Amino acid sequence: MIAKTSNITFDVEAVRSEFPVLDRVIYENKPLVYFDSAASSQKPRIVANTVRDYYLNEHANIHRGVHFLSQEATNKYEEARKKVRDFINAAYDEEIIFTSGTTDGINLIAATFDKVHIKKGDEVIVTGMEHHSNLVPWQMMCERSGAVLKFVPVSDEGELILEEYEALLNDKTKLVAVSHVSNTLGTINPVAEMIKSAHGVGAQVLVDGAQSVPHMKIDVRDLDCDYYVFSGHKMYGPTGVGILYGKKELLNELPPYKGGGEMIKTVTLEKSTYNELPHKFEAGTPNIAGGIGLGAAIDFMLREDLTDAAEHENRVLEYCENRLQEEFSDIKIIGQAKEKTGAVSFLLGDIHPYDVGVLLDRLGIAVRTGHHCTQPLMNRFDITGTVRASFGMYNTTQEVDALIEGLKRAEKMLS
Ligand code: 7TS
C-alpha cells in the first residue's frame, strides 16, 4: 500500500520489506504486529548486513593499528561519526561522543558536570515526565554535590506547565534536563523555547532525545541545546551504541568520565594527561560494530524523506487514537497533548494493563504494559501503569485495526 495523505508519498510496504521480522507469524497463525518501537525498533537488512559484514570481513581494533584492517575499521567508525554529525547538524566531529546508549550519555554528564559547575545549594531542573534514566543520575549528582533538584509539573493533558518552569529558573539554576519526546505520553516538549529561557539565567540544557530522533529531524544548532543524547537501537540501529552530542567548548570544560586506554595522551605511574575530544570520553575499545551499524541506520533513515516518514507515523498514531475513542466508551488515553509523536498510552475500563498485554500477545500483537520507567509520571496520574502502543515508520493503519479487534476481545473476556 502506498500511503497518500496531502502531498506525501510514502511507500510503507517498501519500508516493511526491509524488515524480515515483520513477516513473522507467531503462535501458529498470528501475523506479528509490532507496536513496541519506543522500547526498541526493529532492524532493517542494511543494518544487520553491515554489522555482519564488519564482523566477518572487516574487524580489527581501531585507532591504534598500523595495519590495513585496523585502518579500514577506523575509517568506517570515523565515517559513522561524521554521518551522525551531519544527521543532527552538529558543527564538529569531536562534538559526537559514542556511548553505549541514552542512559550512558546522561550518566556521563551527570558524573562530571558537578565537578566544574555545581556548588552546594545550586539547582538542577528536571520534569515530571522523565524516563528514570533522565532522573536517577541527577538525583545521584545532587546527593553527591549538595545541589537541589526541582521539578517541572505535568498538566492533566500531559504537557509541561511552562509558567511553572519559567518560575523555577533563577541564577542558582545550573542545568535543565528534559526529554524532547515523552516515552510514555508521546508529548513533544517545546525544548527550543525551554533552552532559550534556561540560557537566559545562564543554565545549560541536556535534551534526552531517545524518543525524538526516531521520529523527527533534529538540528542541534537550531535548538541551541548544550547536550543531546540518544540511543542507536530506537532508531533502527544496533543495541549497545548511542550518542552524546555536546557543544565543543562545554565538553572541553568537563573532566573525563572513565579512565583507561584511548582517553589518555601521556601516562606515567603517578599521573596522566588526557586526550582531546572526542577520545577523552571514549575510554577502552568501543562498540565498533555498533558505531558502524548506527551509520547504516542513518543511511536507512535518509533513504526516506524524513518529513514524509514522520507524517506517515503521525497518521498511524492519530488513526489509532481516533479508533480507540470511537470504538470504546470506557477508554482513557493518558496524554492528550496538542503535539504528540510515536506512542499512545491508554487504559481500557478497569482492566489491568498487564492482562490486556498478555491477551494481545496471544493474538500476535506486541505492546508494552506497566510504568514504562516513568513511575513519578504514573503517580502524577494516580495509576500504576498503562498499555502503550508505539510506532515506527513500518507500522500501518491495518495493524491498528488488528489492535482494535484484539482490544474488543480483551474487553469481552476481561471486563
Ligand atoms: N530516555 C527515554 C525518553 C527513553 O524512552 C528511554 C528508553 C531511555 C531514556 C533509556 O534508553 P536506553 O537506550 O539507554 O535504555 N525507553 C524505553 C521505553 O520506553 N521502553 O523501554 C525502554
mmCIF file of N, CA, C and O and ligand atoms in Angstrom, residues 38-39 101-103 131 133 181 183 208 210-211 231 233-234 368 388, ligand 1:
data_model
loop_
_atom_site.group_PDB
_atom_site.id
_atom_site.type_symbol
_atom_site.label_atom_id
_atom_site.label_comp_id
_atom_site.label_asym_id
_atom_site.label_seq_id
_atom_site.Cartn_x
_atom_site.Cartn_y
_atom_site.Cartn_z
ATOM 1 N N ALA A 38 9.045 2.060 20.770
ATOM 2 C CA ALA A 38 9.601 3.007 21.746
ATOM 3 C C ALA A 38 10.583 2.294 22.670
ATOM 4 O O ALA A 38 11.541 2.890 23.148
ATOM 5 N N ALA A 39 10.330 1.002 22.921
ATOM 6 C CA ALA A 39 11.291 0.233 23.728
ATOM 7 C C ALA A 39 12.513 -0.077 22.878
ATOM 8 O O ALA A 39 13.650 0.121 23.307
ATOM 9 N N GLY A 101 24.558 4.200 24.914
ATOM 10 C CA GLY A 101 23.133 4.482 24.759
ATOM 11 C C GLY A 101 22.756 5.755 25.506
ATOM 12 O O GLY A 101 23.614 6.433 26.078
ATOM 13 N N THR A 102 21.483 6.072 25.475
ATOM 14 C CA THR A 102 20.989 7.286 26.141
ATOM 15 C C THR A 102 21.372 7.310 27.615
ATOM 16 O O THR A 102 21.869 8.321 28.130
ATOM 17 N N THR A 103 21.138 6.197 28.286
ATOM 18 C CA THR A 103 21.421 6.123 29.727
ATOM 19 C C THR A 103 22.887 6.441 29.996
ATOM 20 O O THR A 103 23.214 7.200 30.915
ATOM 21 N N HIS A 131 11.926 9.736 31.812
ATOM 22 C CA HIS A 131 12.321 8.339 31.978
ATOM 23 C C HIS A 131 13.280 8.277 33.166
ATOM 24 O O HIS A 131 14.020 9.234 33.414
ATOM 25 N N SER A 133 15.974 7.101 33.467
ATOM 26 C CA SER A 133 17.358 7.372 33.022
ATOM 27 C C SER A 133 17.702 8.847 33.062
ATOM 28 O O SER A 133 18.868 9.209 33.116
ATOM 29 N N VAL A 181 10.803 14.139 23.647
ATOM 30 C CA VAL A 181 9.508 13.457 23.498
ATOM 31 C C VAL A 181 9.366 12.469 24.647
ATOM 32 O O VAL A 181 10.294 11.718 24.945
ATOM 33 N N ASN A 183 8.418 9.164 26.459
ATOM 34 C CA ASN A 183 8.261 7.779 26.002
ATOM 35 C C ASN A 183 6.915 7.194 26.391
ATOM 36 O O ASN A 183 6.437 6.262 25.766
ATOM 37 N N ASP A 208 17.100 14.856 26.362
ATOM 38 C CA ASP A 208 17.039 13.411 26.161
ATOM 39 C C ASP A 208 16.253 13.172 24.874
ATOM 40 O O ASP A 208 15.030 13.346 24.840
ATOM 41 N N ALA A 210 15.997 10.294 23.155
ATOM 42 C CA ALA A 210 15.779 8.866 22.861
ATOM 43 C C ALA A 210 14.535 8.640 22.010
ATOM 44 O O ALA A 210 14.530 7.806 21.104
ATOM 45 N N GLN A 211 13.464 9.411 22.291
ATOM 46 C CA GLN A 211 12.201 9.178 21.582
ATOM 47 C C GLN A 211 11.929 10.206 20.480
ATOM 48 O O GLN A 211 10.889 10.150 19.838
ATOM 49 N N SER A 231 19.819 6.931 21.605
ATOM 50 C CA SER A 231 20.220 5.516 21.521
ATOM 51 C C SER A 231 20.109 5.028 20.087
ATOM 52 O O SER A 231 19.110 5.323 19.412
ATOM 53 N N HIS A 233 19.524 1.911 19.166
ATOM 54 C CA HIS A 233 18.564 0.812 18.976
ATOM 55 C C HIS A 233 17.122 1.267 18.833
ATOM 56 O O HIS A 233 16.261 0.473 18.453
ATOM 57 N N LYS A 234 16.836 2.534 19.143
ATOM 58 C CA LYS A 234 15.463 3.028 18.962
ATOM 59 C C LYS A 234 15.291 3.684 17.592
ATOM 60 O O LYS A 234 14.211 4.138 17.231
ATOM 61 N N ARG A 368 3.489 -2.708 25.037
ATOM 62 C CA ARG A 368 4.177 -2.694 26.333
ATOM 63 C C ARG A 368 3.184 -2.274 27.410
ATOM 64 O O ARG A 368 2.313 -1.439 27.176
ATOM 65 N N ARG A 388 0.753 0.610 26.317
ATOM 66 C CA ARG A 388 1.327 1.579 25.372
ATOM 67 C C ARG A 388 1.556 0.924 24.015
ATOM 68 O O ARG A 388 2.205 -0.120 23.930
HETATM 69 N N1 7TS B 1 15.087 8.233 27.806
HETATM 70 C C1 7TS B 1 13.914 7.980 27.210
HETATM 71 C C2 7TS B 1 12.986 9.104 26.892
HETATM 72 C C3 7TS B 1 13.594 6.660 26.888
HETATM 73 O O1 7TS B 1 12.427 6.409 26.287
HETATM 74 C C4 7TS B 1 14.482 5.610 27.198
HETATM 75 C C5 7TS B 1 14.157 4.178 26.940
HETATM 76 C C6 7TS B 1 15.721 5.956 27.779
HETATM 77 C C7 7TS B 1 15.976 7.273 28.076
HETATM 78 C C8 7TS B 1 16.781 4.938 28.039
HETATM 79 O O2 7TS B 1 17.303 4.483 26.828
HETATM 80 P P1 7TS B 1 18.409 3.342 26.778
HETATM 81 O O3 7TS B 1 18.558 3.045 25.335
HETATM 82 O O4 7TS B 1 19.634 3.861 27.413
HETATM 83 O O5 7TS B 1 17.821 2.173 27.544
HETATM 84 N N2 7TS B 1 12.790 3.901 26.894
HETATM 85 C C9 7TS B 1 12.196 2.684 26.964
HETATM 86 C C10 7TS B 1 10.818 2.511 26.865
HETATM 87 O O6 7TS B 1 10.009 3.407 26.726
HETATM 88 N N3 7TS B 1 10.529 1.197 26.995
HETATM 89 O O7 7TS B 1 11.688 0.536 27.124
HETATM 90 C C11 7TS B 1 12.726 1.445 27.119
#
